[in-house]
Coordinates of C-alpha atoms in Angstrom, one line a residue:
X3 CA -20.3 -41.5 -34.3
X4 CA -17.1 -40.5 -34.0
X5 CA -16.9 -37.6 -35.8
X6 CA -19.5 -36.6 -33.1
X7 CA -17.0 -37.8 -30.0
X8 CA -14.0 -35.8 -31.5
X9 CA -15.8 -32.7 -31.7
X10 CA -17.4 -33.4 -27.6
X11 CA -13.8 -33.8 -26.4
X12 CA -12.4 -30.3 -27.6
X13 CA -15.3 -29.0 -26.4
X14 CA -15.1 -30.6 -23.1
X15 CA -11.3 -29.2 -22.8
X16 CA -12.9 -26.1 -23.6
X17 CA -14.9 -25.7 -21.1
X18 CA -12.6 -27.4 -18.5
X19 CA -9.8 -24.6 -19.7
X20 CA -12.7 -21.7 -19.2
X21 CA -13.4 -23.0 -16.3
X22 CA -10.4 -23.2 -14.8
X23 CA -9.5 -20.0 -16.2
X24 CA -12.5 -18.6 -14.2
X25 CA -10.9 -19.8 -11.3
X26 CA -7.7 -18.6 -11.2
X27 CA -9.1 -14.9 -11.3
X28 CA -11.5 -15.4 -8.7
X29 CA -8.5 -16.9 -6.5
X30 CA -6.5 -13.7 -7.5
X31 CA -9.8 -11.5 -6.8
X32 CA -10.1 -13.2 -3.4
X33 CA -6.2 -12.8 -2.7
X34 CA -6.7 -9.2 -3.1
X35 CA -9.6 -8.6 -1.1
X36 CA -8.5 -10.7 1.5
X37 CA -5.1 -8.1 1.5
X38 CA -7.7 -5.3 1.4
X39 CA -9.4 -6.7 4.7
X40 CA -6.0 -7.0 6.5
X41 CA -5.4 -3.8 5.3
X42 CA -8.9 -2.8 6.9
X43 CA -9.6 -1.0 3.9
X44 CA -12.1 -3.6 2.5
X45 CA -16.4 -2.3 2.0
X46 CA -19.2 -4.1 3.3
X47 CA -19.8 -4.7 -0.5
X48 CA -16.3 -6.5 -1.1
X49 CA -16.6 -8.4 2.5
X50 CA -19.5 -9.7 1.2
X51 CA -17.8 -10.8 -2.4
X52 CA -15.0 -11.9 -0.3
X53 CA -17.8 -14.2 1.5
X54 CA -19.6 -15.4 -1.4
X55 CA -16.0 -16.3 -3.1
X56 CA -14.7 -18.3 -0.6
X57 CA -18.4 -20.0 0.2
X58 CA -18.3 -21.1 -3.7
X59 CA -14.7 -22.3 -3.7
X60 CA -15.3 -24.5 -0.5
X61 CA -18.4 -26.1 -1.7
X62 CA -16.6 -26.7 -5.4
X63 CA -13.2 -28.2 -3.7
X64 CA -14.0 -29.0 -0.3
X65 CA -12.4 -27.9 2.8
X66 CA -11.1 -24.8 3.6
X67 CA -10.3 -23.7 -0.5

């Protein structure tokens, strides 16, 4: 059984690290559009990325992530 729980826990950090990982780009993704809009050279496509990121990151952390 613990064999089993040693092996969960890496794999849990694992994910966690991915996950977080994941996150850090899409933070720098939305940075970057966000200078794009100001910029006003943002598409309708990348507004709507833009959106969808910031929608996701709110309902994940609550707030105004």
């Amino acid at each position: 059984m613990k064999d089993q729980e040693k092996k969960q826990k890496p794999e849990a950090e694992s994910v966690e690290e991915e996950f977080n990982d994941l996150m850090d780009r899409e933070f720098i993704e939305m940075l970057e559009l966000i200078e794009k809009m100001k910029k006003g050279e943002i598409t309708a496509q990348e507004m709507k990325k833009l959106e969808f990121i910031r929608k996701s990151r709110e309902y994940l952390y609550g707030g105004d992530a």
